[in-house]
Amino acid sequence: MWRELRPASVLFIVLTLLTGVAYPFLVTVAAQGAFPEQAAGSLLKREGRLIGSLLIGQPFDDPRYFWGRPSLTGPVPNNGAASSGSNRGPTNPALAEELAARVSRLREDPAAPRLPPADLVTSSASGLDPHISPAAARFQVTRVATARGLALDAVIALVEAHVEGRTFGLLGEPRVNVLRLNLALDDLH
Amino acid sequence: MGWLQSLVYVVALTALAVPLGEFMARVYLGRATTLARVLGPLERLTYRAAGVREEDEMGWKRYGRSVLVFSVVGFLFVFLLQRLQPLLPLNPAAQTAVSPDSSFNTAVSFVTNTNWQGYSGEQTLSHLTQTLALGVQNFVSAATGMAILVALIRGFTRRTSHALGNFWIDLTRSTLYILLPLSAVLALILVSQGVVQNFDPPAAVELTDPLQTPEAAAVTQQFLSQGPAASQVAIKQLGTNGGGFFNANSAHPFENPTPLSNFLEALGILLIPAGLCFTFGAMVGDRRQGVSLFAAMLLILVPAMGAVHAAEQAGTPALAAAGLDLSGSDDQPGGNMEGKELRFGIAGSALWAVATTAASNGSVNSMHDSYTPLGGLVPLLLMQLGEVVFGGVGSGLYGMLMFVIVAVFIAGLMVGRTPEYLGKKIGAFEMKMASLAILGPCFAALLGTAIAVAFDSGRIGVANPGAHGFSEILYAFSSAGNNNGSAFAGLSANTPFYNTALGLAMLVGRFLPALAALAIAGSLAAKRSVPAGAGTLATHDGLFVLLLVGVVLLVGALTFVPALALGPIVEHLGAAH
């Protein structure tokens, strides 16, 4: 047993220096050199103030904004320091209640389509999902246009301009970045 | 579109695994590679400092002892660093010391390549603990699994010998020439997609629509946790580790921001385990043997992907009753989107769920706890099969080779011949060890579940009522006992009971199969090689692939169907009413 202790400890130290110090350090240097904005969290700045990350969803509750996907992070939704999903099981009565409450809130808009898209009502895995589906964005256009007193066509055009397709036409899902859309909406005025 | 994405995934995986497998064989055979010319001096300097000599080969017991001593050293280091992190640097979020039971659990978890997480990354660990404790184990626990596999392969190729190679050399070469370069490349690609890589404290940003709360003042800021995520995510995918930098793991946009990063991270899960099949073929001097093992694994993987995709796209009666549009189209993913990220949709989530549980990776890009009963059953079963469908780096293939031994034994019984594989006769000792390797993790999974449901301290952790709560416990012990690390994460597992029980299950699941595989390696290496004759069972054709798949599925089904019936199956039947 003692015969193995020397190679075990020496190799552990060497490999720790290599994989635990040199590797993250060199990757950090290279990453911040080549992709400084991404490495720092794709942060958005306006007039010198940080107003969000392109990758992290924010809570939107005002009818004047497009709403993102429900988030069950604690203690507040979209908590960027405590990512988490709901972990509700498929047959949990609490899930059925949450779904019903969200659906009835969405149906307060009489002009919205009858069935809300699944992604607008179900909570995301990270609690920080920045996207909704194009259908979920279109579902909300009448509410947003009415609340802002904007022409419906202008809001629809803005949504369509913000639809991102699948990567290489193949990977992932078509989507709309909610924060980006809402910032553009504020800029309309 | 979903099936096309999966098809491209399988094609890309195969196209990359073949050359990588050949390269790894060259590394383990000590042949010249470009990397070895560059890093060779560093490698030799390390050996000199450690007192390791290349010609000093080990028998199976010494090889196993070296694995154990190295794992104990790693365990102590990870444990102590968690306990001492408030006194150490690189702790900008001022994390406190981790509790003793959680430190034990996490240290075992990362040393055994399980990477089960009882804690929440961004709320528990300092940047120093993440990189120096967990990041290092991501590499060396993976390298340890690869080394054990290489020793077993040498058992097949050596004749009347006791030497299985040198653990320290296999460990160093796995890290230096395979894991490190692949991780560095993947990490940089991931940063280009938006994975964070810094040592900053959380970033405070102003909310566009301040959050109104009934009790208190409006919340006007959002704090975004930061850290050296990309370097860690790359190796956690490639080393079948799976321990997320953030709590939400690869569902977190800072760990997995785009469909492309998702595709590459999912490729990373299976890349090395798939490549090792071809390494095996190259090292035993018959590439067809590696191809047949790869084919057997694919034959289980692909239907599993289809099954999860179909179950999740169909949704649940509760979702339909709530009045949601569940149809999938170019306008929306539809289906069961609870606990899934929109950018991945149903297809990207289902593909990942299958890859991560087929391999003993355990990272998640969607919350398995919220899957439909049948969509959650498949990942559960894939773990229970023993993590041999690609499985962990190294451990997956040596686990599959245990099933190969059982399969040739069964075939031998059918025709009344002494079973043999790759020219080595399979005797009673090999069968005993293979049975031990296969049944050990099953025992840990089922006994652990039984104990947890029998006591309040186990039942109290359940988050969802009814059969689903049982599934949460069964999933936890299946994950720990097979060194996967994913969870039905509603279970509150950061308690002294679960930290201890799951820690023990992880130790059984790691070291019993590992030592059994080494014992087999030692026994096989000592044997002579018998030339193949007319009556030798061919182990490279379609018939053998089917036999092997049949054995894996049969053992898994016989062991776990009763438990699955109490969990996901009863939940599915109940949900239909």
PDB file of C-alpha atoms in Angstrom, chain B residues 6-247:
ATOM      1  CA  SER B   6     -31.136  12.515 -34.062  1.00  0.00           C
ATOM      2  CA  LEU B   7     -29.971  10.913 -37.302  1.00  0.00           C
ATOM      3  CA  VAL B   8     -27.340  13.602 -37.826  1.00  0.00           C
ATOM      4  CA  TYR B   9     -26.285  13.063 -34.214  1.00  0.00           C
ATOM      5  CA  VAL B  10     -25.727   9.321 -34.668  1.00  0.00           C
ATOM      6  CA  VAL B  11     -23.879   9.837 -37.961  1.00  0.00           C
ATOM      7  CA  ALA B  12     -21.648  12.556 -36.474  1.00  0.00           C
ATOM      8  CA  LEU B  13     -20.980  10.417 -33.413  1.00  0.00           C
ATOM      9  CA  THR B  14     -19.866   7.464 -35.538  1.00  0.00           C
ATOM     10  CA  ALA B  15     -17.791   9.629 -37.853  1.00  0.00           C
ATOM     11  CA  LEU B  16     -15.876  11.129 -34.930  1.00  0.00           C
ATOM     12  CA  ALA B  17     -15.663   8.011 -32.764  1.00  0.00           C
ATOM     13  CA  VAL B  18     -13.828   5.878 -35.337  1.00  0.00           C
ATOM     14  CA  PRO B  19     -10.756   8.103 -35.759  1.00  0.00           C
ATOM     15  CA  LEU B  20     -10.730   8.994 -32.063  1.00  0.00           C
ATOM     16  CA  GLY B  21     -10.811   5.291 -31.207  1.00  0.00           C
ATOM     17  CA  GLU B  22      -7.830   4.615 -33.439  1.00  0.00           C
ATOM     18  CA  PHE B  23      -5.974   7.540 -31.894  1.00  0.00           C
ATOM     19  CA  MET B  24      -6.653   6.327 -28.356  1.00  0.00           C
ATOM     20  CA  ALA B  25      -5.360   2.863 -29.267  1.00  0.00           C
ATOM     21  CA  ARG B  26      -2.097   4.464 -30.409  1.00  0.00           C
ATOM     22  CA  VAL B  27      -1.868   6.368 -27.124  1.00  0.00           C
ATOM     23  CA  TYR B  28      -2.339   3.238 -25.006  1.00  0.00           C
ATOM     24  CA  LEU B  29       0.002   1.144 -27.142  1.00  0.00           C
ATOM     25  CA  GLY B  30       2.650   3.816 -26.561  1.00  0.00           C
ATOM     26  CA  ARG B  31       3.039   4.577 -30.262  1.00  0.00           C
ATOM     27  CA  ALA B  32       4.185   7.973 -31.482  1.00  0.00           C
ATOM     28  CA  THR B  33       1.566  10.672 -31.878  1.00  0.00           C
ATOM     29  CA  THR B  34       2.033  14.365 -32.579  1.00  0.00           C
ATOM     30  CA  LEU B  35       0.745  15.176 -29.102  1.00  0.00           C
ATOM     31  CA  ALA B  36       3.226  12.782 -27.534  1.00  0.00           C
ATOM     32  CA  ARG B  37       6.070  14.573 -29.273  1.00  0.00           C
ATOM     33  CA  VAL B  38       4.911  17.903 -27.802  1.00  0.00           C
ATOM     34  CA  LEU B  39       3.919  16.791 -24.313  1.00  0.00           C
ATOM     35  CA  GLY B  40       6.287  13.809 -24.020  1.00  0.00           C
ATOM     36  CA  PRO B  41       8.933  15.687 -21.979  1.00  0.00           C
ATOM     37  CA  LEU B  42       6.258  16.740 -19.468  1.00  0.00           C
ATOM     38  CA  GLU B  43       5.018  13.163 -19.242  1.00  0.00           C
ATOM     39  CA  ARG B  44       8.511  11.767 -18.613  1.00  0.00           C
ATOM     40  CA  LEU B  45       9.292  14.484 -16.059  1.00  0.00           C
ATOM     41  CA  THR B  46       6.119  13.551 -14.169  1.00  0.00           C
ATOM     42  CA  TYR B  47       7.115   9.895 -14.075  1.00  0.00           C
ATOM     43  CA  ARG B  48      10.560  10.745 -12.788  1.00  0.00           C
ATOM     44  CA  ALA B  49       9.115  12.861  -9.961  1.00  0.00           C
ATOM     45  CA  ALA B  50       6.592  10.163  -9.079  1.00  0.00           C
ATOM     46  CA  GLY B  51       9.130   7.348  -9.239  1.00  0.00           C
ATOM     47  CA  VAL B  52       7.209   5.602 -11.995  1.00  0.00           C
ATOM     48  CA  ARG B  53       9.105   3.440 -14.487  1.00  0.00           C
ATOM     49  CA  GLU B  54       7.497   2.519 -17.786  1.00  0.00           C
ATOM     50  CA  GLU B  55       8.760  -1.057 -17.789  1.00  0.00           C
ATOM     51  CA  ASP B  56       7.366  -1.643 -14.296  1.00  0.00           C
ATOM     52  CA  GLU B  57       4.105  -3.432 -15.163  1.00  0.00           C
ATOM     53  CA  MET B  58       1.543  -4.389 -12.550  1.00  0.00           C
ATOM     54  CA  GLY B  59      -0.427  -7.541 -11.802  1.00  0.00           C
ATOM     55  CA  TRP B  60      -4.150  -7.087 -11.289  1.00  0.00           C
ATOM     56  CA  LYS B  61      -3.958  -6.759  -7.519  1.00  0.00           C
ATOM     57  CA  ARG B  62      -1.325  -4.042  -7.611  1.00  0.00           C
ATOM     58  CA  TYR B  63      -3.207  -2.285 -10.407  1.00  0.00           C
ATOM     59  CA  GLY B  64      -6.370  -2.378  -8.298  1.00  0.00           C
ATOM     60  CA  ARG B  65      -4.525  -1.213  -5.212  1.00  0.00           C
ATOM     61  CA  SER B  66      -3.138   1.752  -7.131  1.00  0.00           C
ATOM     62  CA  VAL B  67      -6.670   2.665  -8.273  1.00  0.00           C
ATOM     63  CA  LEU B  68      -7.883   2.552  -4.687  1.00  0.00           C
ATOM     64  CA  VAL B  69      -5.008   4.553  -3.199  1.00  0.00           C
ATOM     65  CA  PHE B  70      -5.347   7.215  -5.888  1.00  0.00           C
ATOM     66  CA  SER B  71      -9.103   7.423  -5.287  1.00  0.00           C
ATOM     67  CA  VAL B  72      -8.626   7.795  -1.524  1.00  0.00           C
ATOM     68  CA  VAL B  73      -6.148  10.647  -2.051  1.00  0.00           C
ATOM     69  CA  GLY B  74      -8.645  12.343  -4.361  1.00  0.00           C
ATOM     70  CA  PHE B  75     -11.507  11.798  -1.926  1.00  0.00           C
ATOM     71  CA  LEU B  76      -9.635  13.394   0.972  1.00  0.00           C
ATOM     72  CA  PHE B  77      -8.665  16.405  -1.109  1.00  0.00           C
ATOM     73  CA  VAL B  78     -12.203  17.076  -2.394  1.00  0.00           C
ATOM     74  CA  PHE B  79     -13.663  16.575   1.064  1.00  0.00           C
ATOM     75  CA  LEU B  80     -11.221  18.941   2.767  1.00  0.00           C
ATOM     76  CA  LEU B  81     -11.463  21.660   0.128  1.00  0.00           C
ATOM     77  CA  GLN B  82     -15.246  21.847   0.596  1.00  0.00           C
ATOM     78  CA  ARG B  83     -14.881  22.066   4.354  1.00  0.00           C
ATOM     79  CA  LEU B  84     -12.198  24.756   4.143  1.00  0.00           C
ATOM     80  CA  GLN B  85     -13.483  26.860   1.217  1.00  0.00           C
ATOM     81  CA  PRO B  86     -14.431  29.978   3.276  1.00  0.00           C
ATOM     82  CA  LEU B  87     -10.772  30.253   4.357  1.00  0.00           C
ATOM     83  CA  LEU B  88      -9.433  29.926   0.825  1.00  0.00           C
ATOM     84  CA  PRO B  89      -9.224  32.362  -2.116  1.00  0.00           C
ATOM     85  CA  LEU B  90     -11.406  32.581  -5.258  1.00  0.00           C
ATOM     86  CA  ASN B  91     -14.633  32.797  -3.299  1.00  0.00           C
ATOM     87  CA  PRO B  92     -16.207  36.056  -4.541  1.00  0.00           C
ATOM     88  CA  ALA B  93     -19.767  34.989  -3.639  1.00  0.00           C
ATOM     89  CA  ALA B  94     -18.617  34.274  -0.033  1.00  0.00           C
ATOM     90  CA  GLN B  95     -19.768  30.650   0.094  1.00  0.00           C
ATOM     91  CA  THR B  96     -19.607  29.037   3.528  1.00  0.00           C
ATOM     92  CA  ALA B  97     -18.169  25.626   4.465  1.00  0.00           C
ATOM     93  CA  VAL B  98     -20.124  22.687   3.045  1.00  0.00           C
ATOM     94  CA  SER B  99     -21.702  20.384   5.654  1.00  0.00           C
ATOM     95  CA  PRO B 100     -19.768  17.184   6.515  1.00  0.00           C
ATOM     96  CA  ASP B 101     -22.372  14.814   5.056  1.00  0.00           C
ATOM     97  CA  SER B 102     -22.730  16.830   1.863  1.00  0.00           C
ATOM     98  CA  SER B 103     -18.942  17.070   1.556  1.00  0.00           C
ATOM     99  CA  PHE B 104     -18.708  13.275   1.935  1.00  0.00           C
ATOM    100  CA  ASN B 105     -21.398  12.725  -0.668  1.00  0.00           C
ATOM    101  CA  THR B 106     -19.889  15.135  -3.179  1.00  0.00           C
ATOM    102  CA  ALA B 107     -16.349  13.830  -2.670  1.00  0.00           C
ATOM    103  CA  VAL B 108     -17.504  10.235  -3.267  1.00  0.00           C
ATOM    104  CA  SER B 109     -19.661  11.406  -6.123  1.00  0.00           C
ATOM    105  CA  PHE B 110     -16.848  13.054  -8.062  1.00  0.00           C
ATOM    106  CA  VAL B 111     -14.177  10.456  -7.257  1.00  0.00           C
ATOM    107  CA  THR B 112     -16.462   7.656  -8.513  1.00  0.00           C
ATOM    108  CA  ASN B 113     -17.232   9.537 -11.761  1.00  0.00           C
ATOM    109  CA  THR B 114     -20.888   9.700 -10.703  1.00  0.00           C
ATOM    110  CA  ASN B 115     -21.177  13.426 -10.189  1.00  0.00           C
ATOM    111  CA  TRP B 116     -24.479  13.173  -8.419  1.00  0.00           C
ATOM    112  CA  GLN B 117     -25.182  16.600  -6.976  1.00  0.00           C
ATOM    113  CA  GLY B 118     -26.896  16.903  -3.638  1.00  0.00           C
ATOM    114  CA  TYR B 119     -25.972  20.589  -3.550  1.00  0.00           C
ATOM    115  CA  SER B 120     -26.775  23.573  -5.755  1.00  0.00           C
ATOM    116  CA  GLY B 121     -23.559  24.688  -7.512  1.00  0.00           C
ATOM    117  CA  GLU B 122     -24.016  28.437  -7.626  1.00  0.00           C
ATOM    118  CA  GLN B 123     -25.266  28.561  -4.029  1.00  0.00           C
ATOM    119  CA  THR B 124     -22.740  26.232  -2.420  1.00  0.00           C
ATOM    120  CA  LEU B 125     -19.306  26.109  -4.007  1.00  0.00           C
ATOM    121  CA  SER B 126     -16.541  28.671  -4.466  1.00  0.00           C
ATOM    122  CA  HIS B 127     -14.793  29.004  -7.809  1.00  0.00           C
ATOM    123  CA  LEU B 128     -11.752  27.366  -6.185  1.00  0.00           C
ATOM    124  CA  THR B 129     -13.711  24.286  -5.106  1.00  0.00           C
ATOM    125  CA  GLN B 130     -15.290  24.015  -8.539  1.00  0.00           C
ATOM    126  CA  THR B 131     -12.018  24.081 -10.457  1.00  0.00           C
ATOM    127  CA  LEU B 132      -9.469  22.610  -8.063  1.00  0.00           C
ATOM    128  CA  ALA B 133     -11.597  19.903  -6.441  1.00  0.00           C
ATOM    129  CA  LEU B 134     -14.415  19.017  -8.824  1.00  0.00           C
ATOM    130  CA  GLY B 135     -12.759  20.014 -12.084  1.00  0.00           C
ATOM    131  CA  VAL B 136      -9.708  17.882 -11.337  1.00  0.00           C
ATOM    132  CA  GLN B 137     -11.816  14.850 -10.439  1.00  0.00           C
ATOM    133  CA  ASN B 138     -13.752  15.323 -13.666  1.00  0.00           C
ATOM    134  CA  PHE B 139     -10.486  14.525 -15.423  1.00  0.00           C
ATOM    135  CA  VAL B 140      -8.860  11.943 -13.191  1.00  0.00           C
ATOM    136  CA  SER B 141     -11.958   9.893 -12.330  1.00  0.00           C
ATOM    137  CA  ALA B 142     -12.616   9.610 -16.061  1.00  0.00           C
ATOM    138  CA  ALA B 143      -8.975   8.726 -16.701  1.00  0.00           C
ATOM    139  CA  THR B 144      -9.160   6.069 -13.978  1.00  0.00           C
ATOM    140  CA  GLY B 145     -12.092   4.380 -15.728  1.00  0.00           C
ATOM    141  CA  MET B 146     -10.224   4.457 -19.030  1.00  0.00           C
ATOM    142  CA  ALA B 147      -7.117   2.960 -17.404  1.00  0.00           C
ATOM    143  CA  ILE B 148      -9.096   0.055 -15.924  1.00  0.00           C
ATOM    144  CA  LEU B 149     -10.589  -0.670 -19.334  1.00  0.00           C
ATOM    145  CA  VAL B 150      -7.150  -0.679 -20.935  1.00  0.00           C
ATOM    146  CA  ALA B 151      -5.921  -3.119 -18.286  1.00  0.00           C
ATOM    147  CA  LEU B 152      -8.859  -5.418 -19.081  1.00  0.00           C
ATOM    148  CA  ILE B 153      -8.093  -5.213 -22.816  1.00  0.00           C
ATOM    149  CA  ARG B 154      -4.507  -6.219 -22.052  1.00  0.00           C
ATOM    150  CA  GLY B 155      -5.932  -9.197 -20.183  1.00  0.00           C
ATOM    151  CA  PHE B 156      -7.374 -10.400 -23.480  1.00  0.00           C
ATOM    152  CA  THR B 157      -4.250  -9.738 -25.520  1.00  0.00           C
ATOM    153  CA  ARG B 158      -1.488 -10.940 -23.175  1.00  0.00           C
ATOM    154  CA  ARG B 159      -0.636 -14.654 -22.942  1.00  0.00           C
ATOM    155  CA  THR B 160       0.642 -16.502 -19.856  1.00  0.00           C
ATOM    156  CA  SER B 161       1.538 -13.201 -18.280  1.00  0.00           C
ATOM    157  CA  HIS B 162       0.677 -11.394 -15.096  1.00  0.00           C
ATOM    158  CA  ALA B 163       1.392  -7.912 -16.383  1.00  0.00           C
ATOM    159  CA  LEU B 164      -1.550  -5.625 -17.151  1.00  0.00           C
ATOM    160  CA  GLY B 165       0.410  -2.431 -17.719  1.00  0.00           C
ATOM    161  CA  ASN B 166       1.089   0.400 -15.288  1.00  0.00           C
ATOM    162  CA  PHE B 167      -1.885   2.273 -13.797  1.00  0.00           C
ATOM    163  CA  TRP B 168       0.053   5.509 -13.353  1.00  0.00           C
ATOM    164  CA  ILE B 169       1.053   5.571 -16.992  1.00  0.00           C
ATOM    165  CA  ASP B 170      -2.417   4.723 -18.268  1.00  0.00           C
ATOM    166  CA  LEU B 171      -3.871   7.397 -15.983  1.00  0.00           C
ATOM    167  CA  THR B 172      -1.432  10.072 -17.091  1.00  0.00           C
ATOM    168  CA  ARG B 173      -1.765   9.296 -20.800  1.00  0.00           C
ATOM    169  CA  SER B 174      -5.581   9.302 -20.636  1.00  0.00           C
ATOM    170  CA  THR B 175      -5.520  12.732 -19.049  1.00  0.00           C
ATOM    171  CA  LEU B 176      -2.701  14.316 -20.990  1.00  0.00           C
ATOM    172  CA  TYR B 177      -3.322  13.060 -24.511  1.00  0.00           C
ATOM    173  CA  ILE B 178      -7.078  12.447 -24.641  1.00  0.00           C
ATOM    174  CA  LEU B 179      -9.125  14.333 -22.059  1.00  0.00           C
ATOM    175  CA  LEU B 180      -7.169  17.591 -21.835  1.00  0.00           C
ATOM    176  CA  PRO B 181      -6.850  18.391 -25.556  1.00  0.00           C
ATOM    177  CA  LEU B 182     -10.452  17.453 -26.351  1.00  0.00           C
ATOM    178  CA  SER B 183     -11.719  19.523 -23.412  1.00  0.00           C
ATOM    179  CA  ALA B 184      -9.691  22.585 -24.340  1.00  0.00           C
ATOM    180  CA  VAL B 185     -11.073  22.559 -27.878  1.00  0.00           C
ATOM    181  CA  LEU B 186     -14.673  21.964 -26.765  1.00  0.00           C
ATOM    182  CA  ALA B 187     -14.437  24.622 -24.032  1.00  0.00           C
ATOM    183  CA  LEU B 188     -13.406  27.316 -26.500  1.00  0.00           C
ATOM    184  CA  ILE B 189     -16.163  26.399 -28.956  1.00  0.00           C
ATOM    185  CA  LEU B 190     -18.658  26.552 -26.095  1.00  0.00           C
ATOM    186  CA  VAL B 191     -17.473  30.032 -25.065  1.00  0.00           C
ATOM    187  CA  SER B 192     -18.031  31.187 -28.645  1.00  0.00           C
ATOM    188  CA  GLN B 193     -21.654  30.104 -28.173  1.00  0.00           C
ATOM    189  CA  GLY B 194     -22.027  32.038 -24.914  1.00  0.00           C
ATOM    190  CA  VAL B 195     -20.937  29.695 -22.109  1.00  0.00           C
ATOM    191  CA  VAL B 196     -19.378  31.930 -19.440  1.00  0.00           C
ATOM    192  CA  GLN B 197     -15.699  31.682 -18.511  1.00  0.00           C
ATOM    193  CA  ASN B 198     -14.548  34.102 -15.833  1.00  0.00           C
ATOM    194  CA  PHE B 199     -13.821  34.302 -12.109  1.00  0.00           C
ATOM    195  CA  ASP B 200     -16.251  37.154 -11.426  1.00  0.00           C
ATOM    196  CA  PRO B 201     -18.842  37.585  -8.672  1.00  0.00           C
ATOM    197  CA  PRO B 202     -22.519  37.517  -9.761  1.00  0.00           C
ATOM    198  CA  ALA B 203     -23.385  40.326 -12.211  1.00  0.00           C
ATOM    199  CA  ALA B 204     -26.173  42.673 -11.087  1.00  0.00           C
ATOM    200  CA  VAL B 205     -28.453  43.792 -13.927  1.00  0.00           C
ATOM    201  CA  GLU B 206     -31.506  46.083 -13.879  1.00  0.00           C
ATOM    202  CA  LEU B 207     -34.840  44.510 -14.699  1.00  0.00           C
ATOM    203  CA  THR B 208     -36.777  46.029 -17.592  1.00  0.00           C
ATOM    204  CA  ASP B 209     -40.064  45.278 -15.851  1.00  0.00           C
ATOM    205  CA  PRO B 210     -39.434  45.440 -12.078  1.00  0.00           C
ATOM    206  CA  LEU B 211     -41.042  42.566 -10.257  1.00  0.00           C
ATOM    207  CA  GLN B 212     -43.954  43.619  -8.046  1.00  0.00           C
ATOM    208  CA  THR B 213     -44.235  41.635  -4.829  1.00  0.00           C
ATOM    209  CA  PRO B 214     -47.234  41.820  -2.489  1.00  0.00           C
ATOM    210  CA  GLU B 215     -45.261  41.958   0.778  1.00  0.00           C
ATOM    211  CA  ALA B 216     -42.127  43.905   0.023  1.00  0.00           C
ATOM    212  CA  ALA B 217     -40.711  46.526  -2.282  1.00  0.00           C
ATOM    213  CA  ALA B 218     -40.438  45.727  -5.976  1.00  0.00           C
ATOM    214  CA  VAL B 219     -37.445  43.638  -7.086  1.00  0.00           C
ATOM    215  CA  THR B 220     -35.499  45.804  -9.514  1.00  0.00           C
ATOM    216  CA  GLN B 221     -32.352  43.778 -10.026  1.00  0.00           C
ATOM    217  CA  GLN B 222     -31.391  40.331 -11.221  1.00  0.00           C
ATOM    218  CA  PHE B 223     -28.152  38.705 -10.079  1.00  0.00           C
ATOM    219  CA  LEU B 224     -26.513  36.460 -12.642  1.00  0.00           C
ATOM    220  CA  SER B 225     -24.102  33.888 -11.236  1.00  0.00           C
ATOM    221  CA  GLN B 226     -20.793  33.735 -13.082  1.00  0.00           C
ATOM    222  CA  GLY B 227     -17.725  31.526 -13.073  1.00  0.00           C
ATOM    223  CA  PRO B 228     -15.322  29.372 -15.074  1.00  0.00           C
ATOM    224  CA  ALA B 229     -18.156  27.296 -16.513  1.00  0.00           C
ATOM    225  CA  ALA B 230     -16.931  26.502 -20.044  1.00  0.00           C
ATOM    226  CA  SER B 231     -13.737  24.737 -18.951  1.00  0.00           C
ATOM    227  CA  GLN B 232     -15.753  22.655 -16.510  1.00  0.00           C
ATOM    228  CA  VAL B 233     -18.681  21.940 -18.837  1.00  0.00           C
ATOM    229  CA  ALA B 234     -16.366  20.631 -21.565  1.00  0.00           C
ATOM    230  CA  ILE B 235     -14.800  17.970 -19.342  1.00  0.00           C
ATOM    231  CA  LYS B 236     -18.048  17.151 -17.523  1.00  0.00           C
ATOM    232  CA  GLN B 237     -19.494  16.165 -20.907  1.00  0.00           C
ATOM    233  CA  LEU B 238     -16.420  14.398 -22.303  1.00  0.00           C
ATOM    234  CA  GLY B 239     -15.534  12.568 -19.095  1.00  0.00           C
ATOM    235  CA  THR B 240     -19.099  11.270 -18.548  1.00  0.00           C
ATOM    236  CA  ASN B 241     -19.083  13.244 -15.305  1.00  0.00           C
ATOM    237  CA  GLY B 242     -22.186  15.359 -15.633  1.00  0.00           C
ATOM    238  CA  GLY B 243     -21.895  17.498 -12.517  1.00  0.00           C
ATOM    239  CA  GLY B 244     -23.232  20.906 -13.538  1.00  0.00           C
ATOM    240  CA  PHE B 245     -21.484  24.153 -12.781  1.00  0.00           C
ATOM    241  CA  PHE B 246     -24.912  25.624 -12.032  1.00  0.00           C
ATOM    242  CA  ASN B 247     -27.830  23.936 -10.327  1.00  0.00           C
TER     243      ASN B 247
END
